[in-house]
Short mmCIF file of C-alpha atoms in Angstrom, two decimals:
data_model
loop_
_atom_site.label_atom_id
_atom_site.label_comp_id
_atom_site.label_asym_id
_atom_site.label_seq_id
_atom_site.Cartn_x
_atom_site.Cartn_y
_atom_site.Cartn_z
CA MET Y 1 55.41 164.67 109.54
CA THR Y 2 56.86 161.20 109.09
CA VAL Y 3 54.75 158.11 109.62
CA ILE Y 4 55.67 154.42 109.66
CA THR Y 5 53.59 152.40 107.22
CA GLY Y 6 55.41 149.09 106.89
CA LEU Y 7 57.27 146.66 109.17
CA GLY Y 8 59.65 143.85 108.26
CA ILE Y 9 61.09 141.78 111.10
CA ILE Y 10 63.52 138.91 111.35
CA ALA Y 11 64.29 138.40 115.02
CA PRO Y 12 65.85 135.47 116.91
CA ASN Y 13 62.46 134.81 118.53
CA GLY Y 14 60.26 135.29 115.51
CA LEU Y 15 60.13 135.72 111.75
CA GLY Y 16 57.60 138.38 110.82
CA THR Y 17 56.06 141.11 112.94
CA GLU Y 18 53.22 139.08 114.47
CA ARG Y 19 55.35 136.12 115.48
CA TYR Y 20 58.00 138.40 116.92
CA TRP Y 21 55.42 140.42 118.85
CA ASP Y 22 53.70 137.29 120.13
CA ALA Y 23 57.06 135.97 121.32
CA THR Y 24 57.84 139.32 122.94
CA LEU Y 25 54.61 139.29 124.95
CA SER Y 26 54.66 135.60 125.86
CA GLY Y 27 58.34 135.31 126.69
CA ARG Y 28 59.43 132.98 123.88
CA SER Y 29 63.19 133.42 123.78
CA GLY Y 30 65.51 133.29 120.82
CA ILE Y 31 68.57 132.73 123.01
CA GLY Y 32 70.34 129.46 122.41
CA GLU Y 33 73.64 127.66 122.13
CA LEU Y 34 75.82 128.77 119.23
CA ASP Y 35 76.10 125.65 117.07
CA ARG Y 36 77.38 126.91 113.72
CA PHE Y 37 80.94 125.81 114.40
CA ASP Y 38 83.00 124.15 117.12
CA THR Y 39 82.86 126.64 120.00
CA THR Y 40 85.32 124.77 122.23
CA GLY Y 41 87.41 127.36 124.03
CA TYR Y 42 84.93 130.22 123.57
CA PRO Y 43 84.12 131.85 126.93
CA SER Y 44 80.47 132.40 126.03
CA ARG Y 45 78.38 130.24 123.72
CA LEU Y 46 74.93 131.77 124.07
CA ALA Y 47 73.46 134.10 121.49
CA GLY Y 48 70.18 135.29 120.00
CA LEU Y 49 70.19 133.24 116.81
CA VAL Y 50 67.82 133.42 113.86
CA ARG Y 51 66.88 129.84 113.08
CA ASP Y 52 64.61 128.35 110.43
CA PHE Y 53 65.46 131.16 108.03
CA ASP Y 54 66.05 129.73 104.58
CA ALA Y 55 67.15 132.68 102.45
CA ALA Y 56 66.54 130.72 99.24
CA GLN Y 57 62.87 130.67 100.16
CA TYR Y 58 62.69 134.47 100.09
CA LEU Y 59 65.38 135.75 97.74
CA PRO Y 60 66.22 135.18 94.07
CA GLY Y 61 69.02 132.66 93.52
CA ARG Y 62 71.12 135.35 91.84
CA LEU Y 63 71.48 137.15 95.17
CA LEU Y 64 72.70 134.20 97.22
CA PRO Y 65 76.33 133.86 96.00
CA GLN Y 66 76.87 137.60 96.55
CA THR Y 67 75.36 138.13 100.01
CA ASP Y 68 76.40 137.70 103.63
CA ILE Y 69 73.82 136.55 106.18
CA CYS Y 70 73.23 140.14 107.33
CA THR Y 71 72.39 141.23 103.79
CA ARG Y 72 70.00 138.32 103.32
CA LEU Y 73 68.28 139.33 106.55
CA ALA Y 74 68.14 142.98 105.45
CA LEU Y 75 66.86 142.20 101.95
CA THR Y 76 64.17 139.85 103.22
CA ALA Y 77 63.01 142.20 105.99
CA ALA Y 78 62.94 145.11 103.52
CA GLY Y 79 60.80 143.06 101.12
CA TRP Y 80 58.38 142.22 103.94
CA ALA Y 81 58.20 145.85 105.06
CA ILE Y 82 57.38 147.05 101.53
CA GLU Y 83 54.74 144.34 101.20
CA ASP Y 84 53.31 145.20 104.62
CA ALA Y 85 53.11 148.86 103.58
CA GLY Y 86 51.15 147.85 100.49
CA LEU Y 87 53.62 149.94 98.54
CA ASP Y 88 53.62 149.41 94.78
CA THR Y 89 57.19 150.49 94.06
CA ALA Y 90 56.49 150.49 90.32
CA ALA Y 91 53.93 153.25 90.87
CA VAL Y 92 56.38 155.61 92.58
CA ARG Y 93 59.13 157.48 90.75
CA ASP Y 94 62.48 155.81 91.55
CA TYR Y 95 64.06 159.08 92.76
CA ASP Y 96 61.19 159.53 95.24
CA MET Y 97 62.23 156.41 97.19
CA SER Y 98 65.34 156.16 99.37
CA VAL Y 99 67.10 153.59 101.51
CA VAL Y 100 68.84 154.24 104.84
CA THR Y 101 70.26 151.30 106.75
CA ALA Y 102 72.61 150.84 109.67
CA ASN Y 103 75.12 148.05 110.05
CA ALA Y 104 77.86 147.55 112.62
CA SER Y 105 79.71 144.39 111.62
CA GLY Y 106 79.75 144.29 107.84
CA GLY Y 107 79.54 140.97 106.01
CA PHE Y 108 81.54 139.08 108.62
CA GLU Y 109 80.78 135.47 107.78
CA PHE Y 110 81.14 135.99 104.03
CA THR Y 111 84.41 137.84 104.45
CA HIS Y 112 85.99 135.37 106.81
CA ARG Y 113 85.08 132.51 104.48
CA GLU Y 114 86.85 134.35 101.67
CA PHE Y 115 89.84 135.08 103.93
CA ARG Y 116 90.08 131.34 104.61
CA LYS Y 117 90.14 130.69 100.86
CA LEU Y 118 92.78 133.36 100.39
CA TRP Y 119 95.14 131.91 103.02
CA THR Y 120 94.57 128.25 102.22
CA ARG Y 121 94.03 128.17 98.44
CA GLY Y 122 95.30 131.46 97.03
CA PRO Y 123 94.02 134.80 95.77
CA GLU Y 124 92.29 133.41 92.69
CA HIS Y 125 89.88 131.50 94.89
CA VAL Y 126 88.47 134.64 96.52
CA SER Y 127 84.96 135.47 95.30
CA VAL Y 128 84.66 138.58 93.18
CA TYR Y 129 81.60 139.43 95.31
CA GLU Y 130 83.86 140.00 98.30
CA SER Y 131 84.42 143.40 96.67
CA PHE Y 132 81.12 144.60 98.15
CA ALA Y 133 79.71 141.79 100.32
CA TRP Y 134 81.88 142.83 103.27
CA PHE Y 135 80.83 146.46 103.23
CA TYR Y 136 78.63 148.28 105.79
CA ALA Y 137 76.77 150.06 102.99
CA VAL Y 138 75.97 146.88 101.07
CA ASN Y 139 72.51 146.44 102.60
CA THR Y 140 71.43 149.90 101.48
CA GLY Y 141 72.83 149.19 98.02
CA GLN Y 142 71.19 145.79 97.60
CA ILE Y 143 67.79 147.03 98.79
CA SER Y 144 68.10 150.03 96.47
CA ILE Y 145 68.92 147.85 93.46
CA ARG Y 146 66.29 145.21 94.18
CA HIS Y 147 63.43 147.67 94.61
CA GLY Y 148 64.56 150.38 92.19
CA MET Y 149 64.94 153.06 94.85
CA ARG Y 150 67.26 155.80 93.65
CA GLY Y 151 66.53 158.68 96.01
CA PRO Y 152 69.20 160.02 98.40
CA SER Y 153 70.39 156.97 100.32
CA CYS Y 154 73.07 156.24 102.86
CA ALA Y 155 74.45 153.82 105.42
CA LEU Y 156 75.14 154.54 109.09
CA VAL Y 157 77.70 152.87 111.33
CA THR Y 158 77.08 153.87 114.95
CA GLU Y 159 77.43 150.48 116.61
CA GLN Y 160 74.30 149.56 118.56
CA ALA Y 161 72.70 153.00 118.18
CA GLY Y 162 72.55 152.52 114.41
CA GLY Y 163 68.97 151.28 114.13
CA LEU Y 164 67.63 154.50 115.68
CA ASP Y 165 70.06 156.76 113.84
CA ALA Y 166 68.88 155.24 110.56
CA LEU Y 167 65.29 156.20 111.39
CA GLY Y 168 66.39 159.73 112.28
CA GLN Y 169 68.20 160.00 108.97
CA ALA Y 170 65.15 158.57 107.18
CA ARG Y 171 62.99 161.33 108.65
CA ARG Y 172 65.57 163.94 107.59
CA THR Y 173 65.47 162.50 104.05
CA ILE Y 174 61.67 162.72 103.98
CA ARG Y 175 61.77 166.30 105.24
CA ALA Y 176 64.15 167.11 102.40
CA GLY Y 177 61.53 165.95 99.93
CA THR Y 178 61.71 162.19 99.44
CA ARG Y 179 58.30 160.49 99.63
CA VAL Y 180 59.24 157.04 100.87
CA VAL Y 181 62.27 155.78 102.79
CA VAL Y 182 63.03 152.15 103.56
CA GLY Y 183 65.07 152.32 106.75
CA GLY Y 184 66.34 150.28 109.68
CA GLY Y 185 69.18 148.00 110.64
CA ALA Y 186 70.60 144.53 110.22
CA ASP Y 187 73.54 142.68 111.75
CA SER Y 188 74.90 139.18 112.15
CA ALA Y 189 78.33 138.11 113.31
CA PHE Y 190 78.38 134.49 114.42
CA ASP Y 191 81.11 132.88 112.34
CA PRO Y 192 84.18 131.83 114.39
CA TRP Y 193 85.79 135.27 114.05
CA GLY Y 194 82.53 137.17 114.60
CA ALA Y 195 81.69 135.26 117.76
CA LEU Y 196 85.22 135.83 119.06
CA SER Y 197 84.92 139.57 118.35
CA GLN Y 198 81.72 139.69 120.38
CA THR Y 199 83.27 138.08 123.46
CA ALA Y 200 86.56 139.95 123.11
CA GLY Y 201 84.63 143.15 123.84
CA GLY Y 202 84.50 142.03 127.46
CA ARG Y 203 80.82 142.79 128.02
CA VAL Y 204 79.25 139.47 127.02
CA SER Y 205 77.75 137.43 129.83
CA ALA Y 206 79.56 134.18 130.68
CA ASP Y 207 76.48 132.80 132.48
CA PRO Y 208 75.68 129.50 130.66
CA ASP Y 209 71.94 129.60 131.55
CA PRO Y 210 69.89 131.04 128.64
CA ALA Y 211 67.19 132.19 131.08
CA THR Y 212 69.46 134.38 133.19
CA ALA Y 213 72.55 135.19 131.12
CA TYR Y 214 71.18 138.56 129.93
CA ARG Y 215 68.98 140.16 132.60
CA PRO Y 216 69.20 143.92 132.25
CA PHE Y 217 68.75 146.06 135.37
CA ASP Y 218 68.82 142.96 137.57
CA THR Y 219 70.79 143.02 140.84
CA ARG Y 220 72.87 140.16 139.39
CA ALA Y 221 73.22 141.51 135.84
CA ALA Y 222 76.54 140.26 134.46
CA GLY Y 223 76.67 141.23 130.82
CA TYR Y 224 74.67 141.00 127.63
CA LEU Y 225 74.22 138.38 124.95
CA PRO Y 226 74.77 139.26 121.30
CA GLY Y 227 72.03 138.61 118.77
CA GLU Y 228 71.44 138.76 115.04
CA GLY Y 229 68.51 139.94 112.96
CA SER Y 230 67.00 142.70 110.98
CA ALA Y 231 64.21 145.20 111.43
CA ILE Y 232 63.39 147.37 108.44
CA LEU Y 233 60.57 149.90 108.26
CA VAL Y 234 58.83 151.85 105.54
CA LEU Y 235 58.73 155.52 106.51
CA GLU Y 236 56.69 157.97 104.58
CA ALA Y 237 55.63 161.58 104.42
CA THR Y 238 52.10 161.80 105.85
CA GLU Y 239 50.76 163.26 102.60
CA SER Y 240 52.22 160.34 100.63
CA ALA Y 241 50.73 157.76 102.99
CA ARG Y 242 47.37 159.52 102.96
CA ALA Y 243 47.33 159.89 99.18
CA ARG Y 244 47.66 156.15 98.66
CA GLY Y 245 45.36 155.25 101.54
CA ALA Y 246 48.10 153.54 103.53
CA ARG Y 247 47.70 152.50 107.16
CA ALA Y 248 50.09 154.32 109.51
CA TYR Y 249 51.30 152.43 112.59
CA GLY Y 250 52.50 155.62 114.22
CA GLU Y 251 54.53 158.76 113.85
CA LEU Y 252 58.28 159.17 114.18
CA ALA Y 253 57.75 162.29 116.27
CA GLY Y 254 61.17 162.98 117.74
CA TYR Y 255 64.80 162.02 117.33
CA ALA Y 256 68.14 163.07 118.78
CA ALA Y 257 71.67 161.73 118.91
CA THR Y 258 74.49 162.66 121.26
CA PHE Y 259 78.05 161.53 121.85
CA ASP Y 260 79.58 160.71 125.22
CA PRO Y 261 82.35 162.87 126.66
CA ALA Y 262 85.87 161.48 126.52
CA PRO Y 263 86.77 158.79 129.08
CA GLY Y 264 87.85 160.39 132.36
CA SER Y 265 85.71 163.48 131.79
CA ASP Y 266 83.61 164.65 134.75
CA ARG Y 267 80.67 165.37 132.45
CA PRO Y 268 77.84 162.80 132.47
CA PRO Y 269 77.28 160.31 129.62
CA GLY Y 270 75.10 161.59 126.79
CA LEU Y 271 72.12 159.21 126.95
CA GLY Y 272 69.95 161.42 129.16
CA ARG Y 273 70.65 164.41 126.95
CA ALA Y 274 69.68 162.41 123.84
CA ALA Y 275 66.40 161.48 125.57
CA SER Y 276 65.52 165.04 126.59
CA LEU Y 277 66.52 166.41 123.17
CA ALA Y 278 64.29 163.85 121.45
CA LEU Y 279 61.34 164.83 123.66
CA ALA Y 280 61.99 168.50 122.90
CA ASP Y 281 62.21 167.66 119.21
CA ALA Y 282 58.80 165.98 119.47
CA GLY Y 283 57.48 169.01 121.33
CA ILE Y 284 56.35 167.01 124.36
CA THR Y 285 57.10 166.89 128.09
CA PRO Y 286 58.30 163.79 129.98
CA ALA Y 287 54.82 163.51 131.53
CA GLU Y 288 53.40 162.65 128.11
CA VAL Y 289 55.60 159.55 127.72
CA ASP Y 290 53.73 156.29 128.42
CA VAL Y 291 56.64 153.86 128.18
CA VAL Y 292 60.42 153.81 127.72
CA PHE Y 293 62.13 151.04 125.77
CA ALA Y 294 65.52 151.12 127.46
CA ASP Y 295 68.92 150.46 125.96
CA ALA Y 296 69.33 147.97 128.82
CA ALA Y 297 73.03 147.13 128.60
CA GLY Y 298 72.89 144.36 131.20
CA LEU Y 299 76.05 145.55 132.98
CA PRO Y 300 75.64 147.11 136.44
CA GLU Y 301 77.56 150.31 135.69
CA LEU Y 302 75.74 150.98 132.42
CA ASP Y 303 72.35 149.93 133.82
CA ARG Y 304 72.81 152.30 136.74
CA SER Y 305 73.84 155.11 134.42
CA GLU Y 306 70.73 154.63 132.26
CA ALA Y 307 68.47 154.36 135.33
CA LEU Y 308 69.94 157.59 136.67
CA ALA Y 309 69.31 159.37 133.37
CA LEU Y 310 65.68 158.18 133.37
CA ARG Y 311 65.19 159.18 137.00
CA GLU Y 312 66.46 162.67 136.28
CA LEU Y 313 64.08 163.04 133.35
CA PHE Y 314 60.96 161.33 134.71
CA GLY Y 315 61.45 161.18 138.49
CA ALA Y 316 61.75 157.93 140.46
CA GLY Y 317 59.28 155.37 139.11
CA GLY Y 318 57.85 158.12 136.91
CA VAL Y 319 57.36 156.03 133.78
CA PRO Y 320 57.08 152.32 132.91
CA VAL Y 321 60.37 151.04 131.49
CA THR Y 322 60.98 147.79 129.67
CA ALA Y 323 63.58 145.85 127.66
CA PRO Y 324 62.15 143.12 125.40
CA LYS Y 325 65.65 142.58 124.02
CA SER Y 326 66.45 140.17 126.84
CA LEU Y 327 64.66 137.61 124.62
CA THR Y 328 66.68 138.34 121.49
CA GLY Y 329 70.07 139.42 122.73
CA ARG Y 330 71.43 142.71 121.52
CA VAL Y 331 70.85 142.73 117.77
CA PHE Y 332 73.32 145.57 117.18
CA SER Y 333 72.03 147.79 114.35
CA GLY Y 334 68.72 145.93 114.28
CA GLY Y 335 68.16 146.31 118.04
CA GLY Y 336 66.92 149.88 118.15
CA THR Y 337 64.58 149.32 115.22
CA LEU Y 338 63.16 146.17 116.86
CA ASP Y 339 62.34 148.27 119.93
CA VAL Y 340 60.60 150.82 117.70
CA VAL Y 341 58.45 147.99 116.34
CA CYS Y 342 57.62 147.00 119.94
CA ALA Y 343 56.65 150.62 120.61
CA LEU Y 344 54.31 150.63 117.60
CA MET Y 345 52.75 147.32 118.65
CA SER Y 346 52.36 148.62 122.24
CA ILE Y 347 50.45 151.58 120.83
CA ARG Y 348 48.32 149.31 118.64
CA ASP Y 349 47.46 146.74 121.31
CA GLY Y 350 47.56 148.84 124.49
CA VAL Y 351 50.09 146.63 126.21
CA ILE Y 352 53.69 146.94 127.43
CA PRO Y 353 55.81 143.78 127.12
CA PRO Y 354 57.81 142.81 130.22
CA THR Y 355 61.56 142.40 130.64
CA PHE Y 356 61.86 138.62 130.84
CA GLY Y 357 64.73 137.19 132.88
CA THR Y 358 65.05 140.15 135.21
CA ARG Y 359 63.66 139.53 138.72
CA SER Y 360 64.99 142.03 141.22
CA VAL Y 361 65.97 145.59 140.40
CA PRO Y 362 68.11 147.60 142.84
CA ALA Y 363 65.87 150.10 144.66
CA GLU Y 364 68.42 152.86 144.07
CA TYR Y 365 67.68 152.67 140.32
CA GLY Y 366 64.22 154.15 140.94
CA LEU Y 367 62.88 152.24 137.94
CA ASP Y 368 59.34 151.09 137.27
CA LEU Y 369 60.61 148.16 135.23
CA VAL Y 370 57.78 146.03 133.80
CA LEU Y 371 58.46 142.54 135.14
CA GLY Y 372 56.84 139.12 134.96
CA THR Y 373 53.88 139.70 132.68
CA ALA Y 374 52.82 142.24 130.11
CA ARG Y 375 51.10 145.35 131.44
CA GLN Y 376 47.79 146.34 129.88
CA THR Y 377 47.64 150.10 129.52
CA ARG Y 378 46.89 152.68 126.90
CA VAL Y 379 50.07 153.70 125.07
CA ASP Y 380 50.17 156.81 122.90
CA THR Y 381 53.77 157.87 123.23
CA ALA Y 382 56.95 155.81 123.57
CA LEU Y 383 60.57 156.79 124.05
CA VAL Y 384 63.13 154.36 122.60
CA LEU Y 385 66.77 154.54 123.67
CA ALA Y 386 69.93 152.95 122.29
CA ARG Y 387 73.62 153.17 123.07
CA GLY Y 388 76.47 152.12 120.85
CA ARG Y 389 79.86 151.31 122.25
CA TRP Y 390 82.50 154.05 122.27
CA GLY Y 391 80.02 156.85 122.85
CA PHE Y 392 76.98 156.70 120.58
CA ASN Y 393 73.57 157.59 122.03
CA ALA Y 394 70.29 157.83 120.15
CA ALA Y 395 66.68 158.45 121.20
CA VAL Y 396 63.47 158.23 119.22
CA VAL Y 397 59.94 159.30 120.15
CA ILE Y 398 57.12 157.26 118.62
CA ARG Y 399 53.54 158.53 118.87
CA SER Y 400 50.16 157.21 117.88
CA VAL Y 401 48.77 158.86 114.77
CA GLU Y 402 45.95 160.39 116.84
CA LYS Y 403 48.46 162.11 119.14
CA GLY Y 404 50.77 163.00 116.29
CA SER Y 405 51.91 166.51 115.55
CA MET A 1 93.36 119.02 72.36
CA SER A 2 90.94 119.32 75.29
CA ARG A 3 87.27 118.62 74.85
CA THR A 4 85.29 121.76 74.04
CA MET A 5 82.67 123.08 76.38
CA THR A 6 78.92 122.74 75.84
CA ILE A 7 76.30 125.41 76.43
CA ASP A 8 74.84 123.27 79.23
CA GLU A 9 78.19 123.12 80.98
CA LEU A 10 78.56 126.88 80.70
CA ARG A 11 75.06 127.39 82.08
CA ASP A 12 75.81 125.14 85.05
CA LEU A 13 79.00 127.09 85.72
CA LEU A 14 77.17 130.42 85.56
CA VAL A 15 74.55 129.18 88.02
CA GLU A 16 77.25 127.84 90.31
CA CYS A 17 79.20 131.11 90.27
CA ALA A 18 76.46 133.67 90.24
CA GLY A 19 73.31 131.88 91.36
CA GLY A 20 70.10 131.10 89.58
CA ASP A 21 69.02 127.84 91.12
CA ASP A 22 65.39 128.91 91.31
CA ALA A 23 62.28 129.48 89.22
CA ALA A 24 64.09 132.20 87.30
CA ALA A 25 67.05 129.94 86.54
CA PRO A 26 68.03 129.87 82.91
CA ALA A 27 66.72 126.76 81.17
CA GLY A 28 67.03 125.33 77.71
CA ASP A 29 69.35 126.80 75.11
CA ILE A 30 70.53 130.14 76.47
CA SER A 31 73.02 130.76 73.63
CA ASN A 32 71.28 133.81 72.25
CA VAL A 33 69.79 135.28 75.42
CA PRO A 34 71.63 138.46 76.53
CA PHE A 35 73.38 138.12 79.91
CA GLU A 36 71.39 141.11 81.10
CA ASP A 37 68.13 139.23 80.50
CA LEU A 38 69.54 136.22 82.33
CA GLY A 39 70.29 138.46 85.32
CA TYR A 40 74.07 138.19 85.11
CA ASP A 41 76.14 141.36 85.42
CA SER A 42 79.84 141.93 84.74
CA LEU A 43 80.86 140.64 88.17
CA ALA A 44 79.02 137.38 87.54
CA LEU A 45 81.04 136.95 84.34
CA ILE A 46 84.36 137.78 86.01
CA GLU A 47 83.61 135.21 88.72
CA THR A 48 82.82 132.69 85.99
CA ALA A 49 86.07 133.52 84.16
CA THR A 50 88.05 132.90 87.34
CA ARG A 51 86.48 129.48 87.72
CA LEU A 52 87.13 128.65 84.06
CA LYS A 53 90.79 129.35 84.64
CA LEU A 54 90.99 127.38 87.89
CA GLU A 55 88.98 124.38 86.82
CA ARG A 56 89.68 124.08 83.10
CA GLY A 57 92.82 126.10 82.62
CA VAL A 58 91.07 128.33 80.09
CA VAL A 59 92.13 131.96 80.31
CA VAL A 60 89.54 134.38 78.95
CA PRO A 61 90.83 137.93 79.57
CA ASP A 62 88.55 140.40 81.41
CA GLU A 63 88.28 142.65 78.32
CA VAL A 64 87.04 139.72 76.23
CA ILE A 65 84.58 138.74 78.97
CA ALA A 66 83.31 142.32 79.05
CA GLN A 67 82.62 142.21 75.29
CA ALA A 68 80.52 139.03 75.38
CA ARG A 69 76.84 139.88 75.29
CA THR A 70 75.43 136.36 75.31
CA ALA A 71 76.38 132.93 76.60
CA GLY A 72 76.81 131.84 72.97
CA GLU A 73 79.40 134.55 72.36
CA LEU A 74 81.23 133.69 75.56
CA LEU A 75 81.16 129.98 74.71
CA ALA A 76 82.73 130.69 71.31
CA GLU A 77 85.58 132.58 73.01
CA ILE A 78 86.08 129.75 75.49
CA ASN A 79 86.12 127.01 72.87
CA GLU A 80 88.42 129.01 70.60
CA ARG A 81 90.93 129.03 73.46
CA ILE A 82 90.42 125.38 74.32
CA ALA A 83 91.07 124.48 70.64
CA ALA A 84 94.15 126.71 70.38
#
């Protein structure tokens, strides 16, 4: 069995697990105006931005010239997770520790800065570190080097499902014999090109009001807002955690991934199947689920599709559903892992955070969406869902250690 | 003949190219400290060589860079080329 023993969070609405969780319960939003460059002409200027993060405060100076923002977020969050787990990496054999991270954008800001140098000043002005700073796998590599983790490691690129897929792969790695895996996701893409790429996708909300721009499942939902951040966890074989007396936040009890049928197919999208497969993998029935952290796309068609999948699995209003990501924007590869952290905190504190921003949910959705204020209730089992564009679906079941397998 | 480079100037260039502006930054005379101990890998040295060429017109080939084990050794190669 795989337990989660460490959490490292950098979210738009909070640095560190406790500040993020406090923000999530109280409704402190990380959505704001994009101010890193002149956004004149951009159709949407709102985003979930990590502010007050000074990488030099957390990382050695040697790492700064060679890292994109997303890698700085990943490295810092990984360091916090390892510290939170009380893991003395020097006391564990290097091949018994692995790294699995997801990333969807690569080192966008770094790369586009180097591109600018290439076009305006010539090839000799391009940083040698561009050779790896752009790359999706760079976060796994940098964490591995910094913490001396040489076990089987990999990087996953499954768009916004990546954060959950990384945890699934981490569990697979542990089952194959690795003691400790540092796993999760990180993304940031808010340089001029990155921000343009976000809006060019056609799903970003053009509503200029930060309070209403991203309101998943709402009658007036009109798109999502992109966010940046990183959520990295320490996952461990139960025996390893027990042997070193580590605290376990919860168990990664189930995981499944599916892919949507081709466009135009009459088969349904794969999210519902991912959810039911994850429950089956955990060996539990829908009735045992206390809360669902929804993918919550914020677009009517996708919201309806997710609501339908949940209704089929749980029955109308059959389970509390929530989407704390309305406060952070969609953090791409970090999004699913952030929701897993919410699930673990919900288990710890016996409370389900609400979906801020959303006010009225179409009755046809049949959703018991937690609205307005947090709901106090015992939580032992949570289902976390994520969809990545172009067909990725992932589902994770998180259980309290007491209820664990 | 151009003015030769000092060890302090080389250290500043290394820090600028490959970081080190923190508590672990190299201080004092680093001439005989191996690059590995200073935390600079081969990429850090290649980046530094590129800047040497752009800013001072000194061309130190990659294979020479790869052979230098300390800042003192690299400085000798640089100044040999400045003097030539």
